[in-house]
Coordinates of N, CA and C in Angstrom, one line a residue:
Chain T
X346 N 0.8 -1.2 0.0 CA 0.0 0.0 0.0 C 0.9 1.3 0.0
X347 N 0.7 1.8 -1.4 CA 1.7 3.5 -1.6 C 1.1 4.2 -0.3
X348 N -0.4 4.4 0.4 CA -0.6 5.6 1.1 C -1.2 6.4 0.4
X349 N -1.3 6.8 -0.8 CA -2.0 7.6 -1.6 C -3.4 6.8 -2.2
X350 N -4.2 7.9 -2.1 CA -5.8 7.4 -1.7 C -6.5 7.9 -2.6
X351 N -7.3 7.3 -3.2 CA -7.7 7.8 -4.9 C -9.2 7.3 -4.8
X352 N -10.3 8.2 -5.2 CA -11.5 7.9 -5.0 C -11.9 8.4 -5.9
X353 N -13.4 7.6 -6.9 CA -13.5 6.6 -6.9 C -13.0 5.6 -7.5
X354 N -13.0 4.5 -7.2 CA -12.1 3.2 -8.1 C -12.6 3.2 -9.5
X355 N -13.9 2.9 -9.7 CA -14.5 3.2 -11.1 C -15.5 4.3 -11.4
X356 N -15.8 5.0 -12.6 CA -16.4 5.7 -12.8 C -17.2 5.6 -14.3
X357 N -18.1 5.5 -14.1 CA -18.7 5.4 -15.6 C -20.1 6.7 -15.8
X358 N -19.5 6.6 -16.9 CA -20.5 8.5 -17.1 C -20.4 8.6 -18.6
X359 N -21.3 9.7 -18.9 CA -21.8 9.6 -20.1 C -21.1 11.0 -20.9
X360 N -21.4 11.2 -22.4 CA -20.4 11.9 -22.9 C -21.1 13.7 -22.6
X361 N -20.5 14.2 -22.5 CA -20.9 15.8 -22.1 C -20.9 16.1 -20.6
X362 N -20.6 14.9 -19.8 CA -20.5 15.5 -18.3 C -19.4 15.4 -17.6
X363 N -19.2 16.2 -16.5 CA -18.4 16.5 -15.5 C -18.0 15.6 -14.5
X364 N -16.9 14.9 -14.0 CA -16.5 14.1 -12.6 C -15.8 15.1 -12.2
X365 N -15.5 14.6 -10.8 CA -14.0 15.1 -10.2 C -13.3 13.6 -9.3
X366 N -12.0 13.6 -9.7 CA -11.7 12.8 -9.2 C -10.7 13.5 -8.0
X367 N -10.6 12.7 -7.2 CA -9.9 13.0 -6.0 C -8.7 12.2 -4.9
X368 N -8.1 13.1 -4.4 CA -6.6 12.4 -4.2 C -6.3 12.3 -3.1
X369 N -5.7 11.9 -1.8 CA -5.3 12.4 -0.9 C -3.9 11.6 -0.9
X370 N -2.8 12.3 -0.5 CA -1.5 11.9 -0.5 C -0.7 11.2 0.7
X371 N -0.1 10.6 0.7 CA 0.6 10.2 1.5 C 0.8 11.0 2.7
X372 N 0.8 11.1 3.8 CA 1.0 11.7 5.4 C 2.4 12.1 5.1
X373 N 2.3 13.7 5.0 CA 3.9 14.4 5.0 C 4.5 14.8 3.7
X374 N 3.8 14.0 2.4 CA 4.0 14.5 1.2 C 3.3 16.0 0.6
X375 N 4.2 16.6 0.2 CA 3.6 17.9 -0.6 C 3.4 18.3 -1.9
X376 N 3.8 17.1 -2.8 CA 3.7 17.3 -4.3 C 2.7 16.3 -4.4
X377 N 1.5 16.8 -5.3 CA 0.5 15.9 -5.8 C 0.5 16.0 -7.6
X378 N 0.8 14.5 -8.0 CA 0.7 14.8 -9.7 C -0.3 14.3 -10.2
X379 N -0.9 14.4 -11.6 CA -1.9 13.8 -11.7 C -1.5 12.9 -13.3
X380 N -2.0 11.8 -13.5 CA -1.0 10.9 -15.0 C -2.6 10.2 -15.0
X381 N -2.5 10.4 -16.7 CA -4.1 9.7 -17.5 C -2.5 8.6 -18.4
X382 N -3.3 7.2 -17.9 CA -2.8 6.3 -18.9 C -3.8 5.6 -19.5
X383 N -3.3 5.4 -21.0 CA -4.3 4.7 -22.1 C -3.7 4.2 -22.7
X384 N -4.6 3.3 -23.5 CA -3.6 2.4 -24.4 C -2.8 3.2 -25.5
X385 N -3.3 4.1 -25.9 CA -2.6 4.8 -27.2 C -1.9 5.6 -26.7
X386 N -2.1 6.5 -25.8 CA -1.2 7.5 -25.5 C 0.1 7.0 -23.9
X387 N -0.3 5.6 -23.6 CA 0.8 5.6 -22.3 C 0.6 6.3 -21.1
X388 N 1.5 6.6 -20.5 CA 1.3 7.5 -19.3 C 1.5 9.0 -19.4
X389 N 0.7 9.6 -19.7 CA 0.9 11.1 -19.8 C 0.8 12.0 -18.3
X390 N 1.6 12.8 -18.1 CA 1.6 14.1 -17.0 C 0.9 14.7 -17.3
X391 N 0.1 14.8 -16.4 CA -1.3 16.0 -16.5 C -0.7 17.8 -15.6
X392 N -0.5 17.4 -14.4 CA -0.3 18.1 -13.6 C 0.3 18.2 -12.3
X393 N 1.0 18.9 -11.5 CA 1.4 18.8 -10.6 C 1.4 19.7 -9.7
X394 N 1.0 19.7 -8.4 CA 0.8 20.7 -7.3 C 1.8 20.5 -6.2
X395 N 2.3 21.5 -5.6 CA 2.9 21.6 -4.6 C 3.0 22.4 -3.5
X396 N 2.4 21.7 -2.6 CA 2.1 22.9 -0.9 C 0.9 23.5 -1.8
X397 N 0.3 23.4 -2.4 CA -1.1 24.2 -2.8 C -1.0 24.7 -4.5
X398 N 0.2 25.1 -4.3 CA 0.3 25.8 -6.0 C 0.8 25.0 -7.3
X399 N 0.4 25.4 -8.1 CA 0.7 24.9 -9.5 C 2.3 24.6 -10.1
X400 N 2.9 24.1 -10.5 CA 4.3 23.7 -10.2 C 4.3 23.4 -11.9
X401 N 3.5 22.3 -12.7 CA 4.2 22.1 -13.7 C 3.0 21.8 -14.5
X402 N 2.6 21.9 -15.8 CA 1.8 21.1 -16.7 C 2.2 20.7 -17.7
X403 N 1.4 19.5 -18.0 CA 2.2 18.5 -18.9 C 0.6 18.7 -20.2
X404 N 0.7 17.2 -20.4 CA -0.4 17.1 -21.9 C -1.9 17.6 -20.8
X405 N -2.3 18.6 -20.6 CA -3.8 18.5 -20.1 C -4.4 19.0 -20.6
X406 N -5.7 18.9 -21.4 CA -6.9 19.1 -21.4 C -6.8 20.7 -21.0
X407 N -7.8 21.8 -21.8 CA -8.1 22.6 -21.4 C -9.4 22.6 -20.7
X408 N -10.3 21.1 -21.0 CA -11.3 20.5 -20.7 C -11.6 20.3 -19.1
X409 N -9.8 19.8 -18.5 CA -9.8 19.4 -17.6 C -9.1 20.5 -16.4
X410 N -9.3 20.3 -15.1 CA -8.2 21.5 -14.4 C -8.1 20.4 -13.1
X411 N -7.8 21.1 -12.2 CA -7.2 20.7 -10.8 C -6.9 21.4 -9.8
X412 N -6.8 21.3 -8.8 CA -6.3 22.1 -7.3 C -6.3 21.4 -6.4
X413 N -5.2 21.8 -5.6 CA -4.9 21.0 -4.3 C -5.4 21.8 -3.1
X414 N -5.8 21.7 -2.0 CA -6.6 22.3 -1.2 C -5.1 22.2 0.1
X415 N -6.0 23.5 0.9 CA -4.9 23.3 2.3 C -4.4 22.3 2.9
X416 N -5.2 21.4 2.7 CA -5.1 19.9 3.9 C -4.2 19.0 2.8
X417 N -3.8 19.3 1.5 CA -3.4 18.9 0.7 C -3.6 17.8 0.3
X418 N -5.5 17.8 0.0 CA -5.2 16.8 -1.0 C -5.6 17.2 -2.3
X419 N -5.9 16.5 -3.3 CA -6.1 16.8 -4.6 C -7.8 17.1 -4.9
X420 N -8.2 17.6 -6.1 CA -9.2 16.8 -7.3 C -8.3 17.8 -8.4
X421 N -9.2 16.3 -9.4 CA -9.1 16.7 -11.1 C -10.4 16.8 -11.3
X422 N -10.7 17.5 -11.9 CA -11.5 17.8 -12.5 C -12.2 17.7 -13.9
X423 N -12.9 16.8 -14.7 CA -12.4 16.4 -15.9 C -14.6 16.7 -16.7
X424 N -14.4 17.6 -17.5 CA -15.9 18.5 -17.9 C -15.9 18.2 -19.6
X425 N -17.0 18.2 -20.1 CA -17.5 18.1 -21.2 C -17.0 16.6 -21.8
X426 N -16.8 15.5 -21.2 CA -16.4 14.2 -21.2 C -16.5 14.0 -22.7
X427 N -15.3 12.9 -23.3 CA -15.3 12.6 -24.8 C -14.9 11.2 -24.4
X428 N -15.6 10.3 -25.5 CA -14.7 8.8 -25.4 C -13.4 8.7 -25.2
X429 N -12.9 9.6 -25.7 CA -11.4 9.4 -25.7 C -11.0 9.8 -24.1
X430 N -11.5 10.4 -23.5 CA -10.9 10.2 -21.9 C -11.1 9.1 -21.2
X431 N -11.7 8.2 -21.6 CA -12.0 6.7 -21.3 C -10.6 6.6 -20.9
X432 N -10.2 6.6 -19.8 CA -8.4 6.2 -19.4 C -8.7 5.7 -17.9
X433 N -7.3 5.1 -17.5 CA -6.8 4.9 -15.6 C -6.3 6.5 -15.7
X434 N -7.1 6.8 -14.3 CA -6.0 8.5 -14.0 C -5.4 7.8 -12.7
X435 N -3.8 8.3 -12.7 CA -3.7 8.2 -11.3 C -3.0 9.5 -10.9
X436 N -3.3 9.4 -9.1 CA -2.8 10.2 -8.8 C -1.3 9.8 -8.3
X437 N 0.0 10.7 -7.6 CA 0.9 10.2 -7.3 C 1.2 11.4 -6.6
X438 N 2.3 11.0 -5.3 CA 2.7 12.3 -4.5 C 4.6 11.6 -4.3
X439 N 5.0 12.6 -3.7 CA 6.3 12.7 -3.2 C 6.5 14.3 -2.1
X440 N 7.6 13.4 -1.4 CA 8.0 14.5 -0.3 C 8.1 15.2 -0.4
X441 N 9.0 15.7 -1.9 CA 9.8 16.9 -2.3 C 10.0 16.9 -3.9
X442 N 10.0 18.0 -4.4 CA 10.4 17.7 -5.8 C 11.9 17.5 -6.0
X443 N 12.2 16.6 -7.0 CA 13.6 16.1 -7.3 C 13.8 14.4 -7.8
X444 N 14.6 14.2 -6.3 CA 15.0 13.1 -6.0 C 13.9 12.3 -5.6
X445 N 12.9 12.6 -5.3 CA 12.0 11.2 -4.2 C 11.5 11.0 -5.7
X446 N 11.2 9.5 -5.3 CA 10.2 8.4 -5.7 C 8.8 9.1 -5.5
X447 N 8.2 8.9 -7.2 CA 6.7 9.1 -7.0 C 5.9 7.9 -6.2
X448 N 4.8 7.7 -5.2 CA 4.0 7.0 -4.8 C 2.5 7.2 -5.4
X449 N 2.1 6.3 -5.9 CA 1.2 6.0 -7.1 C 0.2 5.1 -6.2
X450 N -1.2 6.3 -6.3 CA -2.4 5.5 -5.5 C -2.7 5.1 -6.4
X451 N -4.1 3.8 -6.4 CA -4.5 2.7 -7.4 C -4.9 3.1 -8.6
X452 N -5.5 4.5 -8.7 CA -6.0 5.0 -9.7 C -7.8 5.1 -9.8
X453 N -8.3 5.9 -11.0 CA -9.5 5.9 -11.2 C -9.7 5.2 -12.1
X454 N -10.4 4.5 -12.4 CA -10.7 4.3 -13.8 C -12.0 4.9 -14.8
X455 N -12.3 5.6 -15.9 CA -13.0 6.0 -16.2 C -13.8 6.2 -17.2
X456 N -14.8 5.6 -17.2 CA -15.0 5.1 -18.6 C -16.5 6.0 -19.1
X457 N -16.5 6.5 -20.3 CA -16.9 7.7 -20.9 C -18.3 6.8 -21.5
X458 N -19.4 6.7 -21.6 CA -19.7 5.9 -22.7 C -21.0 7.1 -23.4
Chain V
X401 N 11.7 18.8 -26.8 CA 10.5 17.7 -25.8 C 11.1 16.7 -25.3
X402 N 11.4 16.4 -24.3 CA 11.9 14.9 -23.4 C 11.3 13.8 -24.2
X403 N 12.0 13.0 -24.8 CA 11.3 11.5 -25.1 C 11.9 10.3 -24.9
X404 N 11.4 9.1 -24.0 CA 11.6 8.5 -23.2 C 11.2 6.8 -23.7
X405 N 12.2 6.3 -24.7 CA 12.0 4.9 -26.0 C 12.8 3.8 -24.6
X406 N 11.6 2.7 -24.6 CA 11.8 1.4 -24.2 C 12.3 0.0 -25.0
X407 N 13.2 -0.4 -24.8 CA 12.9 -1.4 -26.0 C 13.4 -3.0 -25.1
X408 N 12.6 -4.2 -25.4 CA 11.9 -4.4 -26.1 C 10.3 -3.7 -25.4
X409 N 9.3 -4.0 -26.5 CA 7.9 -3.4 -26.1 C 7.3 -4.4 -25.0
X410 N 7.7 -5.8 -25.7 CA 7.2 -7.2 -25.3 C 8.2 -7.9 -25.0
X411 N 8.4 -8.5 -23.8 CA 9.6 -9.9 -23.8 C 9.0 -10.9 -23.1
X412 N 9.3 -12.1 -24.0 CA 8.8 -12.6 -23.6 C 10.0 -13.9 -23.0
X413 N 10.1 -14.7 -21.8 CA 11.5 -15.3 -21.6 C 10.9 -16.4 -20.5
X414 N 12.0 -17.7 -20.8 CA 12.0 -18.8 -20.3 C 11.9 -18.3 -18.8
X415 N 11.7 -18.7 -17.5 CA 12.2 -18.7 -15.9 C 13.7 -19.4 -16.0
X416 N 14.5 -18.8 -15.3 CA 15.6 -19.1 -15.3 C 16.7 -18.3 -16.1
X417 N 16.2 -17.7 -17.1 CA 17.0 -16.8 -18.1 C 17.6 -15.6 -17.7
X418 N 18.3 -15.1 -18.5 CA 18.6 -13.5 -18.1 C 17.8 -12.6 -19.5
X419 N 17.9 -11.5 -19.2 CA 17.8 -10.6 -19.7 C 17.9 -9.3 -19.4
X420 N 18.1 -8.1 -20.6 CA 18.4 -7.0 -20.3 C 16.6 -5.9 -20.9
X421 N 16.4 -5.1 -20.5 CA 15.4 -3.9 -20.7 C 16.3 -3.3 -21.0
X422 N 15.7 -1.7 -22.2 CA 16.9 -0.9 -22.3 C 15.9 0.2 -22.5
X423 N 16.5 1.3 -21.6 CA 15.6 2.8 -21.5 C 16.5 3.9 -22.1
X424 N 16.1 4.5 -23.1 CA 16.9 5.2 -24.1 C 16.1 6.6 -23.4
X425 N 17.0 7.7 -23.6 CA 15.9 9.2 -23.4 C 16.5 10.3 -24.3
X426 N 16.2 11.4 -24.9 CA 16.8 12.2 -25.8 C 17.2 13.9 -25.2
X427 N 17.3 13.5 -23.9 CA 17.7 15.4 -23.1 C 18.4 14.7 -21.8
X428 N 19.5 15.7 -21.8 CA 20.2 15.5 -20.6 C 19.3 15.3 -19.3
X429 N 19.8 14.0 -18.5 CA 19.8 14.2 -16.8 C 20.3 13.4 -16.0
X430 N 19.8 13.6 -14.9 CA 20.5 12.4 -14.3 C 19.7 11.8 -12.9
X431 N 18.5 11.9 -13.5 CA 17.6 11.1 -12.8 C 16.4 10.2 -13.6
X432 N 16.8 9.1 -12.9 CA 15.7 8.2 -13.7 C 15.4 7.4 -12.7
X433 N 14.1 6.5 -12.8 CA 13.1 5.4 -12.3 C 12.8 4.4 -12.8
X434 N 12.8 3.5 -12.1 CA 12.1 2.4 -12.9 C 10.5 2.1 -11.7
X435 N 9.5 1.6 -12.6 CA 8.6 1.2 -11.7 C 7.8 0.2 -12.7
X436 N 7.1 -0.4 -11.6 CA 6.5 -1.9 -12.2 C 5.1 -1.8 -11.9
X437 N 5.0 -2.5 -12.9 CA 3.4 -2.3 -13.0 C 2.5 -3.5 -13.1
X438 N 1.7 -4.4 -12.4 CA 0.8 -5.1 -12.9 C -0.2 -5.2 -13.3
X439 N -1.0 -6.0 -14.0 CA -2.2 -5.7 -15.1 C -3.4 -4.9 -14.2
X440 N -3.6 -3.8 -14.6 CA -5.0 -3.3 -13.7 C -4.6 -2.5 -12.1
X441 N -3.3 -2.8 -12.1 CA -2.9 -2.2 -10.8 C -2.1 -1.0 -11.2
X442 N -1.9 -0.3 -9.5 CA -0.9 0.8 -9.3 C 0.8 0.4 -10.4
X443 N 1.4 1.7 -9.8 CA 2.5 1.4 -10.2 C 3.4 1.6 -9.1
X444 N 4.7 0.6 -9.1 CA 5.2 0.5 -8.0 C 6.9 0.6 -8.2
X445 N 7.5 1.9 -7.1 CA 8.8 1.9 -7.1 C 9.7 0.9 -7.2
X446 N 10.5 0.8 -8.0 CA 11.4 -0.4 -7.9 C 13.1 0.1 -7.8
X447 N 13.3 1.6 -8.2 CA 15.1 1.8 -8.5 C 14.9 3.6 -8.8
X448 N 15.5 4.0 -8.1 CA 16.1 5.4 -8.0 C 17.3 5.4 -8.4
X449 N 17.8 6.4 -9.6 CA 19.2 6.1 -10.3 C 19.4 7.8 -10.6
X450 N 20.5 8.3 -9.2 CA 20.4 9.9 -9.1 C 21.6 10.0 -9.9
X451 N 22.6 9.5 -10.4 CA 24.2 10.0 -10.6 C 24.6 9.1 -11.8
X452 N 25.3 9.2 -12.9 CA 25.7 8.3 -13.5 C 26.7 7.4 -13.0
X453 N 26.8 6.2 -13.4 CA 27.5 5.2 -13.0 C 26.6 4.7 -12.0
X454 N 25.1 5.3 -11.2 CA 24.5 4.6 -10.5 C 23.6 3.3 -10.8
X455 N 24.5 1.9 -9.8 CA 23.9 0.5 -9.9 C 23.1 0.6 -8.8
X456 N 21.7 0.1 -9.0 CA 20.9 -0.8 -7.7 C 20.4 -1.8 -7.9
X457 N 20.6 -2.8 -7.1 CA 20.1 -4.5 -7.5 C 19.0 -4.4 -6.2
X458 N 18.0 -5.6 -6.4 CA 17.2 -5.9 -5.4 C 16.4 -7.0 -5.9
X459 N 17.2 -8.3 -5.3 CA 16.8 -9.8 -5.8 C 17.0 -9.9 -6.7
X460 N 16.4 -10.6 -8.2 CA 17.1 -10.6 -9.5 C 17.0 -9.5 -10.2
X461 N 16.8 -8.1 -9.9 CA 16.7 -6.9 -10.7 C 17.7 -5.8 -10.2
X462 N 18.7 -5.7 -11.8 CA 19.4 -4.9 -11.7 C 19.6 -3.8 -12.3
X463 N 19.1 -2.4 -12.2 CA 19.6 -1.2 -13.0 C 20.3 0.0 -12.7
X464 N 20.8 0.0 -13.7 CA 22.2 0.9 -14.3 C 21.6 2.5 -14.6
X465 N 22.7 3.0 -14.5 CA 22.4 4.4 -15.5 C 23.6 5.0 -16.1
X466 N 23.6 5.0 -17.5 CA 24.6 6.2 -17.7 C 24.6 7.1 -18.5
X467 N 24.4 8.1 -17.5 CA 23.8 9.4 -18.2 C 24.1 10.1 -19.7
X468 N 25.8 10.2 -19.7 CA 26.7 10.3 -21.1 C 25.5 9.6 -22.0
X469 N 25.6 8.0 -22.1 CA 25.1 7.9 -23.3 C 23.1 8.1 -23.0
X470 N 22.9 8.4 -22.0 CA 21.4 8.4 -22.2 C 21.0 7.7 -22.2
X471 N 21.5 6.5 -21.0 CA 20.7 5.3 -20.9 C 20.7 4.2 -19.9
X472 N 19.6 3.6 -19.5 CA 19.5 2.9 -18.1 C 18.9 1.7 -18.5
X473 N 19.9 0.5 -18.0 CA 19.2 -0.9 -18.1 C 18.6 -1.2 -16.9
X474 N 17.6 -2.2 -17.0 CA 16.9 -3.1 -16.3 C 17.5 -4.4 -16.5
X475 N 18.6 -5.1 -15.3 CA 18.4 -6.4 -16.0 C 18.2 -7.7 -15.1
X476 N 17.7 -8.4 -15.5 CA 16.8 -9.6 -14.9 C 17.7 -10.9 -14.6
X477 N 18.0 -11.4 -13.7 CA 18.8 -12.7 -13.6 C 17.8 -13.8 -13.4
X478 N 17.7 -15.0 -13.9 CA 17.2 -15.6 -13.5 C 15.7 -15.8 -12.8
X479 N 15.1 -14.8 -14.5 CA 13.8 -15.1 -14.3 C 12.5 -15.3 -14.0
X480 N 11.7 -15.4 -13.1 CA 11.1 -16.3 -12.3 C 9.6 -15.9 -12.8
X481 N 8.5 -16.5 -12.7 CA 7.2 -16.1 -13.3 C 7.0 -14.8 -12.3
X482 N 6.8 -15.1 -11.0 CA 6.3 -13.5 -9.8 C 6.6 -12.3 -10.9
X483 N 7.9 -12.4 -11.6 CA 8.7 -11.1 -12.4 C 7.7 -10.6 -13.4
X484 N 6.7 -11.4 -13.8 CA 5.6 -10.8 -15.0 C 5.1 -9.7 -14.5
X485 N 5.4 -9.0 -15.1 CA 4.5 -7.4 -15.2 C 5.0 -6.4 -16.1
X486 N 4.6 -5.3 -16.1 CA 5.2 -4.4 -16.9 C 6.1 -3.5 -16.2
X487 N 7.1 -2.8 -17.1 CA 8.2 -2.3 -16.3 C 8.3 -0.6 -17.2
X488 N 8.3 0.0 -16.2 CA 8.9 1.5 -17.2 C 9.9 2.4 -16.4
X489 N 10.2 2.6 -17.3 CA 11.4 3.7 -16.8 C 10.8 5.2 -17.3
X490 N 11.1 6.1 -16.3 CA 10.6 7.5 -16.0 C 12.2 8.3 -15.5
X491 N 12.0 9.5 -16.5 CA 12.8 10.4 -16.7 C 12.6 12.0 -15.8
X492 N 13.2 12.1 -15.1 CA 13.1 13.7 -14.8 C 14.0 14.8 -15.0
X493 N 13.9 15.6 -15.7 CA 15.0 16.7 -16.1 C 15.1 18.4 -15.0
X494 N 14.3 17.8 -13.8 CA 14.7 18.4 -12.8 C 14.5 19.8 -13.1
X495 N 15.0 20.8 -12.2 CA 14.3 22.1 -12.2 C 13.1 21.8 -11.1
X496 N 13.0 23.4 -10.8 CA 11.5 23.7 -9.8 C 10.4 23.1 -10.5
X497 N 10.1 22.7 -11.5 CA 8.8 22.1 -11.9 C 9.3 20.3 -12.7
X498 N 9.2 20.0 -11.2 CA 9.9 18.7 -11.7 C 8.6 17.7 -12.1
X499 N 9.0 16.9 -13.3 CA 8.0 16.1 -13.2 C 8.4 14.4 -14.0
X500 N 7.6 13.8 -14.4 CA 8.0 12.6 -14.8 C 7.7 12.2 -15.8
X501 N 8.9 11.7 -17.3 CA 7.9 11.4 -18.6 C 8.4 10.3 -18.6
X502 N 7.8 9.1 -18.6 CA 7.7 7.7 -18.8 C 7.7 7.3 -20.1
X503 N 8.2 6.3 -19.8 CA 8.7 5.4 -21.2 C 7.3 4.6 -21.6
X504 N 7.6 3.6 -23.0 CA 6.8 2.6 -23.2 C 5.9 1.7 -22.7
X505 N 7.2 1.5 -21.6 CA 6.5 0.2 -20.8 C 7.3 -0.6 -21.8
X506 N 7.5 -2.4 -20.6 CA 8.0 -3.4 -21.4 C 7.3 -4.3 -20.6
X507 N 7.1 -4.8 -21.4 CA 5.7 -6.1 -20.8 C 6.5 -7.3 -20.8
X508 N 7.1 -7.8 -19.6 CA 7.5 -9.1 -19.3 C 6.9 -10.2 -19.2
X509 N 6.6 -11.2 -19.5 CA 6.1 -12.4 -19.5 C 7.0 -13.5 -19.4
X510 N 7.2 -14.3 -17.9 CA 7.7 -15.2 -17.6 C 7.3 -16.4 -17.5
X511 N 7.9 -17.4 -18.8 CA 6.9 -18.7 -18.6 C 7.4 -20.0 -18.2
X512 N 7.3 -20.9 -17.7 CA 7.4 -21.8 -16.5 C 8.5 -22.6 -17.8

């Protein structure tokens, strides 16, 4: 068990609407990232937060956003749903940016239909 | 753009065997990861490789890094089926907005 806590396990929703998925990190970690893997595209970087603020963005969706709250945990936010977001999102956290090891909670899985 | 080539995609190998994974990346650093993955699950730390010339072994898995040529093996002694899963190596090129671009994936399949 990473420690990092990802709710909910599955999601199934229809095309034009809104989830939020949500993260809580490991006890003491302050960077939360967010990675959509699929079969065609792999593991893509969505986003990453740190102590609260915005730190990096990778391939995301203008569709999609994110924020990390005081207590530090996550949501993503993922609006106007398309089949193609049909993906595992996971979330991952670490101590510090750099050197540490990402910890990778189970993931969401989400399926658009 | 950081880009982060695995090869092979698929391996497939007797229990008992050796083999090598090979993680190719195209921009300087000197941080890389490996992590493992099984079908439907999380992904799971397996090797922190901060320096060139950095070795870590742990049971039959061994990886290297060297940064110069831009490249980190995974390599496997002696096979065993538990070892099926997929394996990727992840790249960070560091800076205040650090983050992680992952490879292929190499889908191991170890058969009895």
């Amino acid at each position: 068990d990473s420690g990092v806590t990802q709710t909910p396990k599955h999601l199934i929703t229809a095309t034009g609407q809104r989830v939020t998925l949500r993260c809580s990190p490991r006890s003491g970690d302050l960077s939360v990232y967010w990675y959509q893997q699929s079969l065609d595209q792999g593991l893509q970087f969505l986003i990453q937060y740190y102590n609260g603020e915005e730190r990096a963005k990778g391939n995301i969706l203008e569709r999609f956003s994110a924020q990390q709250f005081p207590d530090l945990h996550s949501e993503l936010n993922l609006s106007s749903l398309e089949l193609g977001d049909s993906a595992l999102y996971f979330c991952a956290s670490s101590l510090r940016q750099g050197s540490s090891p990402l910890h990778f909670g189970n993931g969401t899985r989400l399926t658009v239909t | 753009e950081l880009k982060v080539e695995q090869n092979p995609l698929f391996l497939s190998m007797q229990e008992g065997k050796n083999y090598t994974i090979y993680c190719n990346y195209s921009t300087t650093s000197d941080r890389l990861y490996w992590y493992r993955q099984d079908p439907g699950k999380s992904l799971e730390s397996l090797f922190v490789l901060l320096s060139n010339g950095a070795v870590k072994q742990e049971g039959r898995l061994m990886a290297s890094l060297d940064t110069k040529a831009r490249l980190s093996t995974l390599h496997i002694t002696a096979a065993v089926h538990d070892l099926s899963a997929t394996y990727f190596c992840a790249v960070d090129i560091g800076g205040t907005a650090s983050k992680l671009t992952f490879g292929t994936g190499t889908r191991l399949q170890v058969t009895l």
